[in-house]
mmCIF file of C-alpha atoms in Angstrom:
data_model
loop_
_atom_site.group_PDB
_atom_site.id
_atom_site.type_symbol
_atom_site.label_atom_id
_atom_site.label_comp_id
_atom_site.label_asym_id
_atom_site.label_seq_id
_atom_site.Cartn_x
_atom_site.Cartn_y
_atom_site.Cartn_z
ATOM 1 C CA GLN A 1 14.475 -1.109 -10.495
ATOM 2 C CA LYS A 2 12.211 -4.123 -10.057
ATOM 3 C CA GLU A 3 12.598 -6.900 -12.600
ATOM 4 C CA VAL A 4 8.865 -6.993 -13.336
ATOM 5 C CA GLU A 5 6.659 -4.023 -12.520
ATOM 6 C CA GLN A 6 2.905 -3.816 -12.308
ATOM 7 C CA ASN A 7 0.520 -1.244 -10.931
ATOM 8 C CA SER A 8 -0.925 -2.799 -7.792
ATOM 9 C CA GLY A 9 -4.341 -1.231 -8.347
ATOM 10 C CA PRO A 10 -7.094 -1.793 -7.608
ATOM 11 C CA LEU A 11 -8.274 -1.308 -11.159
ATOM 12 C CA SER A 12 -12.048 -0.936 -11.169
ATOM 13 C CA VAL A 13 -14.064 -1.433 -14.352
ATOM 14 C CA PRO A 14 -17.816 -1.798 -14.909
ATOM 15 C CA GLU A 15 -19.216 -5.126 -16.025
ATOM 16 C CA GLY A 16 -19.007 -5.484 -19.807
ATOM 17 C CA ALA A 17 -16.106 -3.033 -20.193
ATOM 18 C CA ILE A 18 -12.555 -3.743 -21.339
ATOM 19 C CA ALA A 19 -9.962 -4.141 -18.579
ATOM 20 C CA SER A 20 -6.387 -3.259 -19.520
ATOM 21 C CA LEU A 21 -3.558 -4.589 -17.361
ATOM 22 C CA ASN A 22 0.011 -3.501 -17.942
ATOM 23 C CA CYS A 23 3.453 -4.823 -17.100
ATOM 24 C CA THR A 24 7.020 -3.679 -17.776
ATOM 25 C CA TYR A 25 10.197 -5.706 -17.356
ATOM 26 C CA SER A 26 13.851 -4.802 -17.037
ATOM 27 C CA ASP A 27 15.719 -7.740 -18.637
ATOM 28 C CA GLN A 28 16.041 -7.064 -22.357
ATOM 29 C CA GLY A 29 16.905 -10.721 -22.922
ATOM 30 C CA SER A 30 13.526 -11.944 -21.683
ATOM 31 C CA GLN A 31 11.946 -14.422 -24.036
ATOM 32 C CA SER A 32 8.716 -15.704 -22.512
ATOM 33 C CA PHE A 33 5.854 -13.821 -20.934
ATOM 34 C CA PHE A 34 2.966 -15.191 -18.932
ATOM 35 C CA TRP A 35 -0.224 -13.909 -17.366
ATOM 36 C CA TYR A 36 -1.654 -15.653 -14.326
ATOM 37 C CA ARG A 37 -4.897 -15.030 -12.481
ATOM 38 C CA GLN A 38 -4.982 -15.486 -8.718
ATOM 39 C CA TYR A 39 -8.144 -15.458 -6.673
ATOM 40 C CA SER A 40 -7.821 -14.517 -3.024
ATOM 41 C CA GLY A 41 -6.370 -17.399 -1.007
ATOM 42 C CA LYS A 42 -5.816 -19.546 -4.100
ATOM 43 C CA SER A 43 -2.801 -20.396 -6.229
ATOM 44 C CA PRO A 44 -1.987 -18.712 -9.564
ATOM 45 C CA GLU A 45 -3.737 -20.074 -12.635
ATOM 46 C CA LEU A 46 -2.227 -19.663 -16.119
ATOM 47 C CA ILE A 47 -4.334 -17.534 -18.455
ATOM 48 C CA MET A 48 -2.051 -16.908 -21.411
ATOM 49 C CA PHE A 49 1.543 -16.908 -22.582
ATOM 50 C CA ILE A 50 3.152 -14.984 -25.404
ATOM 51 C CA TYR A 51 6.612 -15.191 -26.964
ATOM 52 C CA SER A 52 6.504 -13.013 -30.081
ATOM 53 C CA ASN A 53 5.881 -9.318 -30.585
ATOM 54 C CA GLY A 54 2.288 -8.471 -31.358
ATOM 55 C CA ASP A 55 -1.070 -9.686 -30.149
ATOM 56 C CA LYS A 56 -2.285 -13.099 -29.121
ATOM 57 C CA GLU A 57 -5.987 -13.698 -28.580
ATOM 58 C CA ASP A 58 -7.723 -16.430 -26.612
ATOM 59 C CA GLY A 59 -11.443 -15.952 -26.124
ATOM 60 C CA ARG A 60 -12.034 -12.746 -24.168
ATOM 61 C CA PHE A 61 -8.329 -12.365 -23.409
ATOM 62 C CA THR A 62 -5.689 -10.663 -25.570
ATOM 63 C CA ALA A 63 -2.023 -10.517 -24.639
ATOM 64 C CA GLN A 64 0.129 -7.839 -26.262
ATOM 65 C CA LEU A 65 3.925 -7.849 -26.341
ATOM 66 C CA ASN A 66 6.334 -5.085 -27.344
ATOM 67 C CA LYS A 67 9.912 -6.232 -26.719
ATOM 68 C CA ALA A 68 11.430 -2.947 -27.894
ATOM 69 C CA SER A 69 9.511 -1.108 -25.176
ATOM 70 C CA GLN A 70 9.854 -4.021 -22.724
ATOM 71 C CA TYR A 71 6.124 -3.935 -22.223
ATOM 72 C CA VAL A 72 3.459 -6.597 -22.047
ATOM 73 C CA SER A 73 -0.245 -6.136 -21.473
ATOM 74 C CA LEU A 74 -3.424 -8.148 -20.997
ATOM 75 C CA LEU A 75 -6.806 -7.010 -22.257
ATOM 76 C CA ILE A 76 -9.987 -8.568 -20.927
ATOM 77 C CA ARG A 77 -13.024 -7.882 -23.078
ATOM 78 C CA ASP A 78 -16.590 -8.001 -21.760
ATOM 79 C CA SER A 79 -15.327 -8.079 -18.172
ATOM 80 C CA GLN A 80 -17.382 -10.163 -15.761
ATOM 81 C CA PRO A 81 -17.572 -10.014 -11.948
ATOM 82 C CA SER A 82 -15.937 -13.467 -11.952
ATOM 83 C CA ASP A 83 -12.851 -11.836 -13.511
ATOM 84 C CA SER A 84 -12.282 -9.976 -10.235
ATOM 85 C CA ALA A 85 -8.906 -11.263 -9.054
ATOM 86 C CA THR A 86 -5.227 -10.351 -8.937
ATOM 87 C CA TYR A 87 -3.444 -10.675 -12.275
ATOM 88 C CA LEU A 88 0.227 -11.597 -12.159
ATOM 89 C CA CYS A 89 2.644 -10.842 -14.973
ATOM 90 C CA ALA A 90 5.581 -13.264 -15.198
ATOM 91 C CA VAL A 91 8.727 -13.146 -17.308
ATOM 92 C CA SER A 92 11.328 -15.776 -18.164
ATOM 93 C CA PRO A 93 14.779 -15.249 -19.689
ATOM 94 C CA GLY A 94 16.269 -17.254 -22.482
ATOM 95 C CA GLY A 95 18.949 -19.814 -21.841
ATOM 96 C CA GLY A 96 19.193 -22.854 -19.638
ATOM 97 C CA TYR A 97 18.375 -21.152 -16.358
ATOM 98 C CA GLN A 98 14.649 -20.767 -16.650
ATOM 99 C CA LYS A 99 13.722 -18.794 -13.560
ATOM 100 C CA VAL A 100 10.307 -17.215 -13.931
ATOM 101 C CA THR A 101 10.039 -13.820 -12.239
ATOM 102 C CA PHE A 102 6.674 -12.476 -11.138
ATOM 103 C CA GLY A 103 5.406 -8.969 -10.628
ATOM 104 C CA THR A 104 3.455 -8.040 -7.525
ATOM 105 C CA GLY A 105 0.177 -8.271 -9.414
ATOM 106 C CA THR A 106 -2.672 -5.916 -10.286
ATOM 107 C CA LYS A 107 -5.936 -6.314 -8.425
ATOM 108 C CA LEU A 108 -8.907 -6.081 -10.779
ATOM 109 C CA GLN A 109 -12.421 -5.321 -9.551
ATOM 110 C CA VAL A 110 -15.308 -5.710 -11.991
ATOM 111 C CA ILE A 111 -18.317 -3.785 -10.734
ATOM 112 C CA PRO A 112 -21.739 -5.305 -11.592
ATOM 113 C CA GLU B 1 -3.786 -36.031 -16.378
ATOM 114 C CA THR B 2 -2.936 -35.426 -12.720
ATOM 115 C CA GLY B 3 -2.046 -31.865 -11.823
ATOM 116 C CA VAL B 4 0.449 -30.577 -9.283
ATOM 117 C CA THR B 5 -0.395 -31.628 -5.739
ATOM 118 C CA GLN B 6 1.041 -30.197 -2.534
ATOM 119 C CA SER B 7 0.869 -31.313 1.067
ATOM 120 C CA PRO B 8 -0.010 -30.318 3.655
ATOM 121 C CA THR B 9 -2.462 -27.526 2.800
ATOM 122 C CA HIS B 10 -1.966 -25.708 6.080
ATOM 123 C CA LEU B 11 0.734 -25.858 8.720
ATOM 124 C CA ILE B 12 1.424 -24.046 11.970
ATOM 125 C CA LYS B 13 4.945 -24.115 13.383
ATOM 126 C CA THR B 14 6.845 -22.385 16.151
ATOM 127 C CA ARG B 15 9.850 -20.145 15.553
ATOM 128 C CA GLY B 16 13.054 -22.183 15.458
ATOM 129 C CA GLN B 17 11.376 -25.394 14.291
ATOM 130 C CA GLN B 18 11.950 -27.142 10.982
ATOM 131 C CA VAL B 19 9.354 -27.894 8.304
ATOM 132 C CA THR B 20 9.130 -30.091 5.200
ATOM 133 C CA LEU B 21 6.699 -29.350 2.413
ATOM 134 C CA ARG B 22 5.956 -31.845 -0.344
ATOM 135 C CA CYS B 23 5.014 -31.585 -3.995
ATOM 136 C CA SER B 24 4.093 -34.054 -6.709
ATOM 137 C CA SER B 25 4.655 -32.655 -10.166
ATOM 138 C CA GLN B 26 2.208 -32.881 -13.016
ATOM 139 C CA SER B 27 2.494 -36.054 -15.054
ATOM 140 C CA GLY B 28 5.287 -35.770 -17.624
ATOM 141 C CA HIS B 29 6.846 -32.691 -16.002
ATOM 142 C CA ASN B 30 10.514 -32.984 -14.989
ATOM 143 C CA THR B 31 11.129 -29.478 -13.661
ATOM 144 C CA VAL B 32 9.869 -28.279 -10.294
ATOM 145 C CA SER B 33 10.110 -24.759 -8.910
ATOM 146 C CA TRP B 34 9.290 -23.487 -5.446
ATOM 147 C CA TYR B 35 7.989 -20.017 -4.688
ATOM 148 C CA GLN B 36 7.214 -18.090 -1.520
ATOM 149 C CA GLN B 37 4.312 -15.672 -1.628
ATOM 150 C CA ALA B 38 3.828 -13.280 1.261
ATOM 151 C CA LEU B 39 0.485 -11.556 1.686
ATOM 152 C CA GLY B 40 -0.046 -8.895 -0.962
ATOM 153 C CA GLN B 41 3.137 -9.778 -2.840
ATOM 154 C CA GLY B 42 3.950 -11.679 -5.984
ATOM 155 C CA PRO B 43 5.524 -15.143 -5.790
ATOM 156 C CA GLN B 44 9.233 -15.002 -5.004
ATOM 157 C CA PHE B 45 11.483 -17.636 -6.598
ATOM 158 C CA ILE B 46 13.188 -19.912 -4.070
ATOM 159 C CA PHE B 47 14.808 -22.549 -6.287
ATOM 160 C CA GLN B 48 14.242 -24.902 -9.188
ATOM 161 C CA TYR B 49 15.068 -28.566 -9.759
ATOM 162 C CA TYR B 50 15.569 -30.236 -13.099
ATOM 163 C CA ARG B 51 16.140 -33.970 -13.227
ATOM 164 C CA GLU B 52 17.026 -34.144 -9.526
ATOM 165 C CA GLU B 53 19.551 -31.300 -9.602
ATOM 166 C CA GLU B 54 19.129 -27.719 -8.429
ATOM 167 C CA ASN B 55 19.618 -25.517 -11.486
ATOM 168 C CA GLY B 56 18.649 -22.130 -10.118
ATOM 169 C CA ARG B 57 18.230 -20.390 -6.796
ATOM 170 C CA GLY B 58 16.708 -17.107 -5.728
ATOM 171 C CA ASN B 59 17.768 -14.803 -2.928
ATOM 172 C CA PHE B 60 16.947 -17.132 -0.039
ATOM 173 C CA PRO B 61 19.300 -18.217 2.776
ATOM 174 C CA PRO B 62 20.776 -21.736 2.967
ATOM 175 C CA ARG B 63 18.238 -22.777 5.605
ATOM 176 C CA PHE B 64 15.887 -23.142 2.640
ATOM 177 C CA SER B 65 16.840 -26.400 0.950
ATOM 178 C CA GLY B 66 15.213 -28.897 -1.337
ATOM 179 C CA LEU B 67 15.260 -32.225 -3.059
ATOM 180 C CA GLN B 68 13.845 -33.725 -6.196
ATOM 181 C CA PHE B 69 13.264 -37.450 -6.431
ATOM 182 C CA PRO B 70 13.529 -39.805 -9.431
ATOM 183 C CA ASN B 71 9.760 -39.595 -9.937
ATOM 184 C CA TYR B 72 10.189 -35.770 -10.113
ATOM 185 C CA SER B 73 8.334 -35.150 -6.875
ATOM 186 C CA SER B 74 10.031 -32.625 -4.620
ATOM 187 C CA GLU B 75 10.477 -31.425 -1.059
ATOM 188 C CA LEU B 76 11.145 -27.991 0.378
ATOM 189 C CA ASN B 77 12.814 -27.939 3.775
ATOM 190 C CA VAL B 78 13.094 -24.858 5.937
ATOM 191 C CA ASN B 79 15.238 -24.936 9.076
ATOM 192 C CA ALA B 80 15.259 -22.543 12.014
ATOM 193 C CA LEU B 81 11.898 -21.037 11.113
ATOM 194 C CA GLU B 82 11.460 -17.295 11.508
ATOM 195 C CA LEU B 83 8.261 -15.300 11.822
ATOM 196 C CA ASP B 84 8.859 -13.818 8.342
ATOM 197 C CA ASP B 85 8.711 -17.309 6.850
ATOM 198 C CA SER B 86 4.942 -17.192 7.267
ATOM 199 C CA ALA B 87 3.635 -17.271 3.710
ATOM 200 C CA LEU B 88 1.972 -19.326 1.001
ATOM 201 C CA TYR B 89 4.486 -21.760 -0.444
ATOM 202 C CA LEU B 90 3.828 -22.663 -4.035
ATOM 203 C CA CYS B 91 5.198 -25.553 -6.029
ATOM 204 C CA ALA B 92 5.045 -25.401 -9.804
ATOM 205 C CA SER B 93 6.066 -27.873 -12.460
ATOM 206 C CA ARG B 94 6.800 -27.514 -16.137
ATOM 207 C CA GLY B 95 7.498 -29.983 -18.903
ATOM 208 C CA GLY B 96 10.733 -30.272 -20.827
ATOM 209 C CA SER B 97 13.657 -27.872 -20.562
ATOM 210 C CA SER B 98 12.292 -25.195 -22.829
ATOM 211 C CA TYR B 99 12.057 -21.697 -21.404
ATOM 212 C CA ASN B 100 8.773 -21.454 -23.240
ATOM 213 C CA SER B 101 7.072 -23.930 -20.955
ATOM 214 C CA PRO B 102 4.652 -22.238 -18.565
ATOM 215 C CA LEU B 103 4.567 -23.080 -14.875
ATOM 216 C CA HIS B 104 1.611 -25.031 -13.527
ATOM 217 C CA PHE B 105 0.996 -24.432 -9.846
ATOM 218 C CA GLY B 106 -0.264 -26.637 -7.083
ATOM 219 C CA ASN B 107 -2.757 -25.354 -4.516
ATOM 220 C CA GLY B 108 -0.004 -24.267 -2.162
ATOM 221 C CA THR B 109 0.850 -24.793 1.493
ATOM 222 C CA ARG B 110 -0.065 -22.029 3.912
ATOM 223 C CA LEU B 111 2.658 -21.881 6.578
ATOM 224 C CA THR B 112 2.143 -19.896 9.745
ATOM 225 C CA VAL B 113 5.090 -19.407 12.099
ATOM 226 C CA THR B 114 4.240 -18.262 15.628
#
């Protein structure tokens, strides 16, 4: 079982729609959860992080965390063509060893 | 505030050679992590340095080694290069020792091994 799992996609949504990206993780002790956006040929860029169960909103982005189900998601409202990229889910355990583990990413395509 | 900078941006090496990649961490960040990202894959953790000491290592052979300097900049060294080492190498820094701190990435070094 992979430590962090994502559907590789591509996920295609029309412009203006809501894009829903999902991620599951295997380590029940995970404490911190991050979403990164990566454009082709570029490095990952932090979008959001979430630590507590529930929703966290930042502009058009909402991160959702359910630790009991070991599930984290990212919603993008009013999707724009510029949102087309690969979205990486990343998870970090508690404790002093703070390795951050990434999923393989979900490719999002926003169709104009 | 200066972000994470990496050099060089691109590099072409021959199998069997050695390579050194460099990273300057973001101002105020004392933890540096290195990742390898093959095409179509997520970043894979190589190792992490905190205050000049390695405090975590992923599933990479000993020919991958590193250093962190007193100014928190870092180097990644790879000996005896193999074709499969061709990838984007990412350096990321984070502030403090809290697991809550997100990683901030540099622009990466694209290594091609022929």
